Every structure is written in structure tokens, then in C-alpha cells.
Amino acid sequence: MGVTAILLAAGRGERFGADKTQVILRGRPLWRYAYDTFRSMREITEIGIVAHADHVEAFRELADDADFVVAGGTTRGESARRGVEAATQETLLIHDAARPFVSAEVIKRVIDGLETADAVAACVPVVDTIKQVVGEDVATLDRNRLVAMQTPQGTKRNLLLRAYDEVSQEFTDEMALLEQIGVRPYLVAGDAANFKVTTPEDLLRAAGFLGAPETRTGLGYDIHPFATDDRPMMLGGVRFDGPGLDGHSDADVLLHAVTDSILGAVGLGDIGQHFPNTDPQWRGAPSSVFLHHAARLVREAGWEILHLDATVIAEQPKIMSKAREIREAIAASVGLAADRVSVKATTNEKLGALGRSEGIAAFAVATVRQSP
Ligand code: CTP
Ligand code: MG
């Protein structure tokens, strides 16, 4: 049997204070977590997203393997209805995109339940004592008889279409709606990780589930010979008296090493792959443009740059006289405070090609951490 998973992501996130399903958590938008889990399951043969009307186009691009993306309505119920109408399979699972950590096990329990029941949903026991408050009246409900509903909630498409036809009242989940047409939900165990991100504090909880952000280190190295023409000497984005270095772009050996170190820290390849000297887009571009662009790629991949350290190996010029300018130039290109950039220099003690002043080399080390 085919199964359509419908991801509801059309809410405004009023209690959260922003469109919570779009929030980036460890480099991935919140909605993407559940999406990827459903995608990974062979039982799911169709996936649709219900997005806010303003985001439908963006979702079509970001989730280019989604089977459909439709605009939601002003209520969760209306959004679900639009997803149900777009679905092509008879068996449907409806899931809140705001529950990022739904597991394949929970999804599987709901699917298995549908083999014998018309409607199945995940739920968890209630941990707090719940009171019913009506005006002045306060009644204590028996906690042992209560459960908190989660998603996914699964049922048959034709049952939901019938319920939409027959029931005009709005409900906060599909099971409540189906109860109105006499369908009795079969409840399976959800789990604590499958909580719904509702308030800003819930995002901290979500980050907690993912564990501490990872820290990584990247190494960069580059070397250029001195030029025979009168090109300017650029080192760390700062101009020095000539002779300059020969090579691609402005041949800024230090910025090239730093660029490779940040790309390396997050496994994004190297400078030659991103800025090939055959690409006219980068011809004649100052190396600070490469570094700036690479730093953006690193951030987009979900990492923040914490610290950069570099060593230049050169008999000449005297680099440390402009160390402060270099640190500020690198910091500005990367979007970092200058005290998080370190630059050092050494001669090669007249040894080898560098010692004979045939060229300049640079090493750089970058430390990066996953974004919260
Ligand atoms: N949802 C939806 N369409 C709506 C309202 C909600 O698709 N008109 C989705 C949300 O995007 C969320 C899920 O239904 O994934 C559960 O809803 P809820 O937690 O209430 O999210 P919001 O409505 O966005 O939040 P709030 O109620 O605080 O505004
Ligand atoms: Mg809501």
C-alpha cells in the first residue's frame, strides 16, 4: 500500500514569535528534520508539504524532491485539509513540521496500526497533573486516564474527506475531527523526543537533543614564487613594497592559506575548486573576495568561525610591521573580531627555496563550531 506523508508547515508561529519551521537548527531548517526522516523510509511513497502561501515557491526549490507543495490555510485544520486534497494515496500520515525529531520507529508504529485500524495516532502519557478550569470551577482530571497527542496521525483519505464534508467545527488534530464521525482512534506510543517546538525555549530543548555543537579544525597551505614583473605585493589583504608574487588573482599567499583552512575545517574542498582560475567570474578578483565568499559558504553550511591562526614563511618583506592591519583585513573579510585572528611570520633561516627568497609560503589553521 502506498502512503502519503503530509508535513504541515503553514503556521505563523505566534507563540514562538517567528515562523518556527523555517528556523535554522545546526545548519538545517527545522522542517527539514522530519522531512528527511519521512524521506528515508521506503514505506512512504509520497511526501507533500503544506507551506504558508508566502513560502510555497521557496519550499518547491528547497524540497525539490517533494511530491507536492501546497499553500496552507489560516488554521491547522484548513492546512491539513489542503494537504489531504492534494494527496494521491489512500493511506495518509499527517505530521507537524514543528516536531523535528519524530523517529522512523514512531512513524512505523502508526503505519503498522493502520493495517487494522481506520485511524492511528502517536501519543505520550501526561506527566503533569491536569486541571479542568471552567470559570470558578476547578476539577482535577485523573492523570492515568490522560494522554497527550502527538503526530504523525494516520488515516484513510476518504474518511478525512467525509469528515471535512460533515463536520464544520475546527479541531486541533485529525483524531478529534474523526471522532466526530464515529471513528475511534487507535493510539500507539510516541516518544518524548517527538515534542512540538512551540515557544522559543523549545528551540534550546531541540538543540539539547542534538548534543553539544561540534568543533572542528582545518589546515590551509599555499606557496607562490616571486614575480619577475612589477606586480604589487599583497599579503593578508595588505599591500607591501614589491617585488610581488606570481600566481592566480593577486597571488595573496596568506589569504589563500586562510581560505583553504576554513574550507578544510568543514570539508568543503579547496580554493581551486571554488575559484578556478579558468572562471572569468574570479579573474583579477582580490583574494579577499575569495575569503569573504568562502566564509559565507562555511556559515551557510551551518558553521561559525571561531578563530584563525596563520604563519607566513618569508625572508622578506618584514611582515610583522603590518600584522595589525593584516589581522584587521582578514577579520573584516571573514566577519570576525580582529582578536580572533592571529598572524605570525618567520624566515626560513636561509634554507631551501624559501630561504633563497624565491617565494613565500603560508600556513593557516581555522577553528570552527557548529552553529547552535
Ligand atoms: N500549521 C499549519 N497551518 C496553520 C497553523 C499551523 O500548517 N494555519 C502547522 C504548523 O506549521 C505546525 C503545526 O501545524 O507545524 C502545529 O501547529 P502549531 O504548533 O500551533 O504551530 P503554529 O500555528 O505555527 O504556532 P502558533 O499556534 O503559536 O501560532
Ligand atoms: Mg497554531
Short mmCIF file of C-alpha atoms and ligand atoms in Angstrom, two decimals:
data_model
loop_
_atom_site.label_atom_id
_atom_site.label_comp_id
_atom_site.label_asym_id
_atom_site.label_seq_id
_atom_site.Cartn_x
_atom_site.Cartn_y
_atom_site.Cartn_z
CA MET A 1 0.00 0.00 0.00
CA GLY A 2 1.24 3.48 -0.80
CA VAL A 3 1.44 6.04 1.99
CA THR A 4 1.41 9.82 1.65
CA ALA A 5 3.12 11.82 4.39
CA ILE A 6 1.81 15.36 4.69
CA LEU A 7 4.05 17.80 6.52
CA LEU A 8 2.23 20.79 8.00
CA ALA A 9 4.44 23.87 7.92
CA ALA A 10 1.99 26.67 7.22
CA GLY A 11 1.62 28.08 10.74
CA ARG A 12 2.62 31.58 11.76
CA GLY A 13 4.39 30.51 14.94
CA GLU A 14 2.72 33.18 17.05
CA ARG A 15 3.74 31.66 20.38
CA PHE A 16 7.26 31.20 19.07
CA GLY A 17 7.42 34.77 17.79
CA ALA A 18 8.60 33.83 14.29
CA ASP A 19 7.99 31.26 11.58
CA LYS A 20 9.45 28.42 13.65
CA THR A 21 9.53 25.78 10.93
CA GLN A 22 11.97 27.98 8.97
CA VAL A 23 14.35 28.45 11.90
CA ILE A 24 17.83 27.05 11.21
CA LEU A 25 18.96 24.41 13.70
CA ARG A 26 22.52 23.10 13.18
CA GLY A 27 22.50 24.27 9.58
CA ARG A 28 19.15 22.67 8.71
CA PRO A 29 15.76 24.37 8.68
CA LEU A 30 13.55 22.87 11.39
CA TRP A 31 11.02 21.44 8.90
CA ARG A 32 13.79 19.55 7.14
CA TYR A 33 14.44 17.19 10.08
CA ALA A 34 11.06 15.44 9.91
CA TYR A 35 11.06 15.72 6.12
CA ASP A 36 14.35 13.82 5.86
CA THR A 37 13.13 11.13 8.27
CA PHE A 38 9.97 10.51 6.22
CA ARG A 39 12.07 10.61 3.03
CA SER A 40 14.38 7.91 4.36
CA MET A 41 11.52 5.43 4.82
CA ARG A 42 10.62 3.10 1.99
CA GLU A 43 7.07 2.76 3.38
CA ILE A 44 6.44 6.40 2.48
CA THR A 45 5.71 6.61 -1.23
CA GLU A 46 4.65 10.26 -1.46
CA ILE A 47 5.59 13.35 0.55
CA GLY A 48 3.78 16.64 0.45
CA ILE A 49 4.40 19.90 2.24
CA VAL A 50 1.74 22.39 3.26
CA ALA A 51 3.50 25.74 3.40
CA HIS A 52 2.45 29.27 4.11
CA ALA A 53 1.38 30.91 0.85
CA ASP A 54 4.42 33.24 1.04
CA HIS A 55 6.79 30.27 1.17
CA VAL A 56 5.35 27.87 -1.39
CA GLU A 57 7.90 28.84 -4.06
CA ALA A 58 10.83 28.69 -1.64
CA PHE A 59 9.74 25.22 -0.46
CA ARG A 60 9.46 23.98 -4.03
CA GLU A 61 13.11 24.89 -4.50
CA LEU A 62 14.42 23.68 -1.13
CA ALA A 63 12.47 20.41 -1.16
CA ASP A 64 12.85 19.73 -4.86
CA ASP A 65 12.08 16.04 -4.34
CA ALA A 66 8.74 16.73 -2.59
CA ASP A 67 5.79 15.29 -4.49
CA PHE A 68 3.69 18.36 -3.86
CA VAL A 69 3.86 21.70 -2.08
CA VAL A 70 0.55 23.45 -1.50
CA ALA A 71 -0.45 26.62 0.31
CA GLY A 72 -1.98 26.21 3.77
CA GLY A 73 -4.92 27.97 5.34
CA THR A 74 -5.44 30.16 8.38
CA THR A 75 -5.95 27.21 10.74
CA ARG A 76 -4.09 23.94 11.16
CA GLY A 77 -7.24 22.07 10.20
CA GLU A 78 -7.60 24.02 6.97
CA SER A 79 -3.92 23.46 6.15
CA ALA A 80 -4.30 19.73 6.72
CA ARG A 81 -7.36 19.67 4.50
CA ARG A 82 -5.43 21.22 1.63
CA GLY A 83 -2.71 18.62 2.03
CA VAL A 84 -5.27 15.83 2.13
CA GLU A 85 -6.88 17.11 -1.05
CA ALA A 86 -3.50 17.18 -2.82
CA ALA A 87 -2.50 13.67 -1.69
CA THR A 88 -2.88 10.82 -4.20
CA GLN A 89 -2.58 7.81 -1.86
CA GLU A 90 -5.44 6.40 0.17
CA THR A 91 -3.37 6.00 3.33
CA LEU A 92 -2.25 9.32 4.80
CA LEU A 93 0.01 10.38 7.63
CA ILE A 94 -0.25 13.96 8.82
CA HIS A 95 2.69 15.37 10.73
CA ASP A 96 3.53 18.74 12.30
CA ALA A 97 6.74 20.07 10.74
CA ALA A 98 7.30 21.64 14.17
CA ARG A 99 8.06 18.14 15.56
CA PRO A 100 11.57 17.71 14.13
CA PHE A 101 12.65 14.57 15.99
CA VAL A 102 9.92 12.16 15.02
CA SER A 103 11.64 8.79 14.70
CA ALA A 104 11.20 6.17 12.00
CA GLU A 105 10.05 3.80 14.79
CA VAL A 106 7.15 6.04 15.79
CA ILE A 107 6.17 6.54 12.14
CA LYS A 108 6.35 2.78 11.61
CA ARG A 109 4.09 2.13 14.61
CA VAL A 110 1.45 4.40 13.11
CA ILE A 111 1.73 2.77 9.68
CA ASP A 112 1.52 -0.72 11.20
CA GLY A 113 -1.52 0.29 13.24
CA LEU A 114 -3.31 1.29 10.06
CA GLU A 115 -3.31 -2.30 8.88
CA THR A 116 -6.12 -2.99 11.33
CA ALA A 117 -7.44 0.40 12.42
CA ASP A 118 -9.02 3.24 10.43
CA ALA A 119 -7.25 5.94 12.42
CA VAL A 120 -3.98 5.76 14.34
CA ALA A 121 -2.02 8.39 16.21
CA ALA A 122 1.08 8.67 18.36
CA CYS A 123 0.67 9.86 21.95
CA VAL A 124 2.59 10.05 25.24
CA PRO A 125 1.47 9.80 28.87
CA VAL A 126 0.76 13.08 30.62
CA VAL A 127 3.41 13.89 33.22
CA ASP A 128 1.77 16.90 34.88
CA THR A 129 -1.47 16.81 36.80
CA ILE A 130 -4.09 18.39 34.57
CA LYS A 131 -6.91 20.54 35.94
CA GLN A 132 -10.03 21.46 34.08
CA VAL A 133 -10.82 25.09 34.80
CA VAL A 134 -14.23 26.44 33.81
CA GLY A 135 -14.92 29.86 35.27
CA GLU A 136 -14.62 29.44 39.04
CA ASP A 137 -14.84 25.66 38.85
CA VAL A 138 -11.62 23.68 39.07
CA ALA A 139 -11.68 19.92 38.61
CA THR A 140 -8.76 17.52 38.81
CA LEU A 141 -8.63 15.03 35.97
CA ASP A 142 -7.32 11.52 36.55
CA ARG A 143 -3.85 11.65 35.05
CA ASN A 144 -3.80 7.91 34.49
CA ARG A 145 -6.61 8.28 32.01
CA LEU A 146 -5.00 11.10 30.03
CA VAL A 147 -2.56 11.12 27.15
CA ALA A 148 -1.03 13.98 25.14
CA MET A 149 -1.48 13.65 21.39
CA GLN A 150 1.44 13.87 19.01
CA THR A 151 1.78 13.39 15.29
CA PRO A 152 2.00 11.56 12.91
CA GLN A 153 -1.67 10.83 12.81
CA GLY A 154 -2.70 8.39 10.13
CA THR A 155 -5.96 7.52 8.47
CA LYS A 156 -7.69 6.91 5.16
CA ARG A 157 -8.08 9.82 2.81
CA ASN A 158 -11.76 9.13 2.15
CA LEU A 159 -12.55 9.22 5.89
CA LEU A 160 -11.00 12.64 6.27
CA LEU A 161 -12.76 13.96 3.15
CA ARG A 162 -16.04 12.71 4.62
CA ALA A 163 -15.29 14.37 7.95
CA TYR A 164 -14.49 17.67 6.21
CA ASP A 165 -17.85 17.42 4.49
CA GLU A 166 -19.90 16.56 7.54
CA VAL A 167 -18.20 18.48 10.36
CA SER A 168 -17.86 22.25 10.28
CA GLN A 169 -16.19 22.66 13.68
CA GLU A 170 -12.38 23.19 13.85
CA PHE A 171 -10.17 20.77 15.81
CA THR A 172 -6.51 20.87 16.69
CA ASP A 173 -5.82 17.38 15.37
CA GLU A 174 -7.16 14.87 12.88
CA MET A 175 -8.23 12.33 15.52
CA ALA A 176 -10.54 14.84 17.20
CA LEU A 177 -12.16 15.51 13.84
CA LEU A 178 -12.57 11.82 13.01
CA GLU A 179 -14.15 11.13 16.43
CA GLN A 180 -16.99 13.39 15.28
CA ILE A 181 -17.91 10.95 12.52
CA GLY A 182 -17.68 7.95 14.82
CA VAL A 183 -14.15 6.78 14.01
CA ARG A 184 -12.35 5.53 17.11
CA PRO A 185 -8.61 6.32 17.10
CA TYR A 186 -6.14 3.58 17.90
CA LEU A 187 -3.30 5.04 19.96
CA VAL A 188 0.33 3.99 19.67
CA ALA A 189 3.34 5.14 21.67
CA GLY A 190 5.02 8.32 20.57
CA ASP A 191 8.07 9.48 22.48
CA ALA A 192 9.45 12.43 24.41
CA ALA A 193 11.82 13.40 21.60
CA ASN A 194 8.83 13.91 19.34
CA PHE A 195 7.85 17.13 21.12
CA LYS A 196 6.48 20.12 19.27
CA VAL A 197 8.57 23.27 19.06
CA THR A 198 6.06 25.83 20.27
CA THR A 199 7.91 28.51 22.28
CA PRO A 200 11.47 29.90 21.90
CA GLU A 201 12.58 27.77 24.89
CA ASP A 202 11.67 24.67 22.91
CA LEU A 203 14.42 25.52 20.43
CA LEU A 204 17.00 25.26 23.22
CA ARG A 205 15.50 21.91 24.11
CA ALA A 206 15.78 20.86 20.47
CA ALA A 207 19.44 21.96 20.36
CA GLY A 208 19.94 19.95 23.58
CA PHE A 209 18.62 16.82 21.86
CA LEU A 210 21.27 17.23 19.19
CA GLY A 211 24.06 17.32 21.78
CA ALA A 212 26.86 19.84 22.12
CA PRO A 213 27.81 21.65 18.90
CA GLU A 214 30.80 20.02 17.26
CA THR A 215 34.15 21.81 16.95
CA ARG A 216 36.49 21.20 14.03
CA THR A 217 39.88 22.32 12.79
CA GLY A 218 41.06 22.99 9.24
CA LEU A 219 44.53 23.41 7.76
CA GLY A 220 45.49 25.60 4.81
CA TYR A 221 48.81 25.89 2.99
CA ASP A 222 49.95 27.87 -0.04
CA ILE A 223 53.19 28.91 -1.72
CA HIS A 224 53.94 31.37 -4.56
CA PRO A 225 57.19 32.33 -6.28
CA PHE A 226 58.18 35.96 -6.61
CA ALA A 227 57.06 37.55 -9.89
CA THR A 228 59.52 38.86 -12.41
CA ASP A 229 57.24 41.71 -13.49
CA ASP A 230 56.34 44.63 -11.23
CA ARG A 231 53.15 43.26 -9.74
CA PRO A 232 52.22 44.65 -6.33
CA MET A 233 52.92 42.51 -3.26
CA MET A 234 49.69 41.61 -1.42
CA LEU A 235 49.86 39.69 1.85
CA GLY A 236 46.85 39.15 4.08
CA GLY A 237 44.91 41.71 2.07
CA VAL A 238 47.52 44.40 2.82
CA ARG A 239 49.87 45.97 0.31
CA PHE A 240 53.65 45.70 0.83
CA ASP A 241 56.56 47.12 -1.18
CA GLY A 242 57.47 44.88 -4.13
CA PRO A 243 58.52 42.62 -5.63
CA GLY A 244 55.11 40.92 -5.76
CA LEU A 245 54.23 37.25 -6.04
CA ASP A 246 53.38 35.38 -9.19
CA GLY A 247 50.13 33.42 -9.42
CA HIS A 248 46.40 33.37 -9.75
CA SER A 249 44.50 36.59 -8.92
CA ASP A 250 46.59 38.87 -6.69
CA ALA A 251 48.70 35.87 -5.51
CA ASP A 252 47.96 36.65 -1.84
CA VAL A 253 49.52 33.52 -0.41
CA LEU A 254 48.34 34.24 3.12
CA LEU A 255 44.69 34.78 2.19
CA HIS A 256 44.78 31.64 0.06
CA ALA A 257 46.05 29.60 3.02
CA VAL A 258 43.39 31.09 5.31
CA THR A 259 40.67 30.42 2.72
CA ASP A 260 41.74 26.78 2.45
CA SER A 261 41.81 26.41 6.23
CA ILE A 262 38.17 27.44 6.67
CA LEU A 263 37.01 25.35 3.70
CA GLY A 264 39.00 22.42 5.07
CA ALA A 265 37.51 22.73 8.55
CA VAL A 266 34.04 21.96 7.20
CA GLY A 267 35.06 19.64 4.36
CA LEU A 268 34.11 21.99 1.57
CA GLY A 269 37.03 21.19 -0.72
CA ASP A 270 39.67 23.76 -1.55
CA ILE A 271 40.13 27.18 -3.06
CA GLY A 272 40.92 25.84 -6.54
CA GLN A 273 37.57 24.05 -6.69
CA HIS A 274 35.56 27.07 -5.67
CA PHE A 275 37.50 29.73 -7.57
CA PRO A 276 39.08 28.08 -10.63
CA ASN A 277 41.42 30.44 -12.47
CA THR A 278 39.59 29.47 -15.67
CA ASP A 279 36.35 31.06 -14.39
CA PRO A 280 36.10 34.66 -15.70
CA GLN A 281 33.92 35.49 -12.66
CA TRP A 282 37.02 35.44 -10.43
CA ARG A 283 39.61 36.79 -12.89
CA GLY A 284 41.52 39.68 -11.34
CA ALA A 285 39.44 39.50 -8.17
CA PRO A 286 41.34 40.38 -4.99
CA SER A 287 41.82 37.32 -2.79
CA SER A 288 39.78 38.99 -0.05
CA VAL A 289 36.76 38.31 -2.28
CA PHE A 290 37.58 34.56 -2.20
CA LEU A 291 37.95 34.59 1.55
CA HIS A 292 34.73 36.51 2.04
CA HIS A 293 32.86 34.13 -0.24
CA ALA A 294 34.36 31.04 1.43
CA ALA A 295 33.36 32.36 4.87
CA ARG A 296 29.81 32.72 3.60
CA LEU A 297 29.81 29.12 2.33
CA VAL A 298 31.06 27.95 5.72
CA ARG A 299 28.26 29.81 7.51
CA GLU A 300 25.66 28.54 5.06
CA ALA A 301 26.84 25.01 5.78
CA GLY A 302 25.93 25.64 9.45
CA TRP A 303 29.28 26.54 10.99
CA GLU A 304 30.67 29.60 12.72
CA ILE A 305 34.33 30.52 12.51
CA LEU A 306 35.81 30.88 15.99
CA HIS A 307 39.49 31.52 15.40
CA LEU A 308 42.17 31.75 12.72
CA ASP A 309 45.90 31.41 13.15
CA ALA A 310 48.45 31.78 10.38
CA THR A 311 52.20 31.73 9.86
CA VAL A 312 53.92 33.31 6.86
CA ILE A 313 57.36 31.98 5.87
CA ALA A 314 59.31 34.72 4.12
CA GLU A 315 62.82 36.14 4.18
CA GLN A 316 61.29 39.44 3.03
CA PRO A 317 59.33 41.69 3.38
CA LYS A 318 59.08 42.30 7.14
CA ILE A 319 55.51 41.21 7.70
CA MET A 320 55.05 41.79 11.42
CA SER A 321 55.33 45.55 10.94
CA LYS A 322 51.83 45.34 9.38
CA ALA A 323 50.49 42.45 11.48
CA ARG A 324 47.71 44.54 12.96
CA GLU A 325 46.49 45.70 9.54
CA ILE A 326 46.58 42.14 8.25
CA ARG A 327 44.60 40.81 11.20
CA GLU A 328 42.01 43.52 10.70
CA ALA A 329 41.79 42.88 6.96
CA ILE A 330 41.34 39.13 7.43
CA ALA A 331 38.85 39.69 10.26
CA ALA A 332 36.81 42.03 8.07
CA SER A 333 36.71 39.55 5.17
CA VAL A 334 35.58 36.71 7.41
CA GLY A 335 33.26 38.69 9.66
CA LEU A 336 35.23 38.06 12.84
CA ALA A 337 36.67 40.26 15.61
CA ALA A 338 40.36 41.05 14.98
CA ASP A 339 41.33 39.46 18.32
CA ARG A 340 40.20 36.12 16.90
CA VAL A 341 42.73 36.36 14.08
CA SER A 342 46.38 35.70 14.70
CA VAL A 343 49.21 36.28 12.22
CA LYS A 344 52.82 35.34 12.73
CA ALA A 345 55.88 35.35 10.49
CA THR A 346 59.20 33.59 10.34
CA THR A 347 62.11 33.40 7.94
CA ASN A 348 63.25 30.02 6.68
CA GLU A 349 66.75 30.67 8.09
CA LYS A 350 68.08 30.94 4.50
CA LEU A 351 67.32 27.23 3.99
CA GLY A 352 65.89 25.88 0.73
CA ALA A 353 63.94 27.77 -1.91
CA LEU A 354 62.11 29.95 0.61
CA GLY A 355 65.42 30.70 2.30
CA ARG A 356 66.84 31.82 -1.05
CA SER A 357 63.90 34.26 -1.33
CA GLU A 358 62.45 32.50 -4.36
CA GLY A 359 58.96 32.75 -2.94
CA ILE A 360 56.70 32.99 0.10
CA ALA A 361 54.65 30.27 1.82
CA ALA A 362 51.90 30.43 4.41
CA PHE A 363 50.15 28.01 6.75
CA ALA A 364 46.80 28.67 8.39
CA VAL A 365 44.66 26.84 10.94
CA ALA A 366 40.95 27.54 11.38
CA THR A 367 38.75 26.52 14.30
CA VAL A 368 35.03 26.31 13.60
CA ARG A 369 31.99 25.28 15.62
CA GLN A 370 28.54 24.13 14.53
CA SER A 371 26.01 26.92 14.71
CA PRO A 372 23.58 26.50 17.65
N1 CTP B 1 0.11 24.76 10.92
C1 CTP B 1 -0.25 24.87 9.60
N2 CTP B 1 -1.20 25.80 9.24
C2 CTP B 1 -1.76 26.60 10.16
C3 CTP B 1 -1.38 26.50 11.51
C4 CTP B 1 -0.43 25.55 11.86
O1 CTP B 1 0.26 24.14 8.75
N3 CTP B 1 -2.62 27.51 9.76
C5 CTP B 1 1.18 23.79 11.28
C6 CTP B 1 2.39 24.45 11.93
O2 CTP B 1 3.29 24.94 10.95
C7 CTP B 1 2.96 23.37 12.80
C8 CTP B 1 1.74 22.51 13.13
O3 CTP B 1 0.70 22.90 12.25
O4 CTP B 1 3.92 22.59 12.14
C9 CTP B 1 1.32 22.62 14.58
O5 CTP B 1 0.80 23.90 14.82
P1 CTP B 1 1.32 24.92 15.94
O6 CTP B 1 2.32 24.29 16.80
O7 CTP B 1 0.13 25.57 16.55
O8 CTP B 1 2.10 25.99 15.01
P2 CTP B 1 1.74 27.49 14.70
O9 CTP B 1 0.30 27.62 14.40
O10 CTP B 1 2.69 27.93 13.64
O11 CTP B 1 2.11 28.21 16.06
P3 CTP B 1 1.17 29.22 16.90
O12 CTP B 1 -0.09 28.46 17.21
O13 CTP B 1 1.97 29.54 18.11
O14 CTP B 1 0.93 30.41 16.02
MG MG B 2 -1.20 27.10 15.95
#
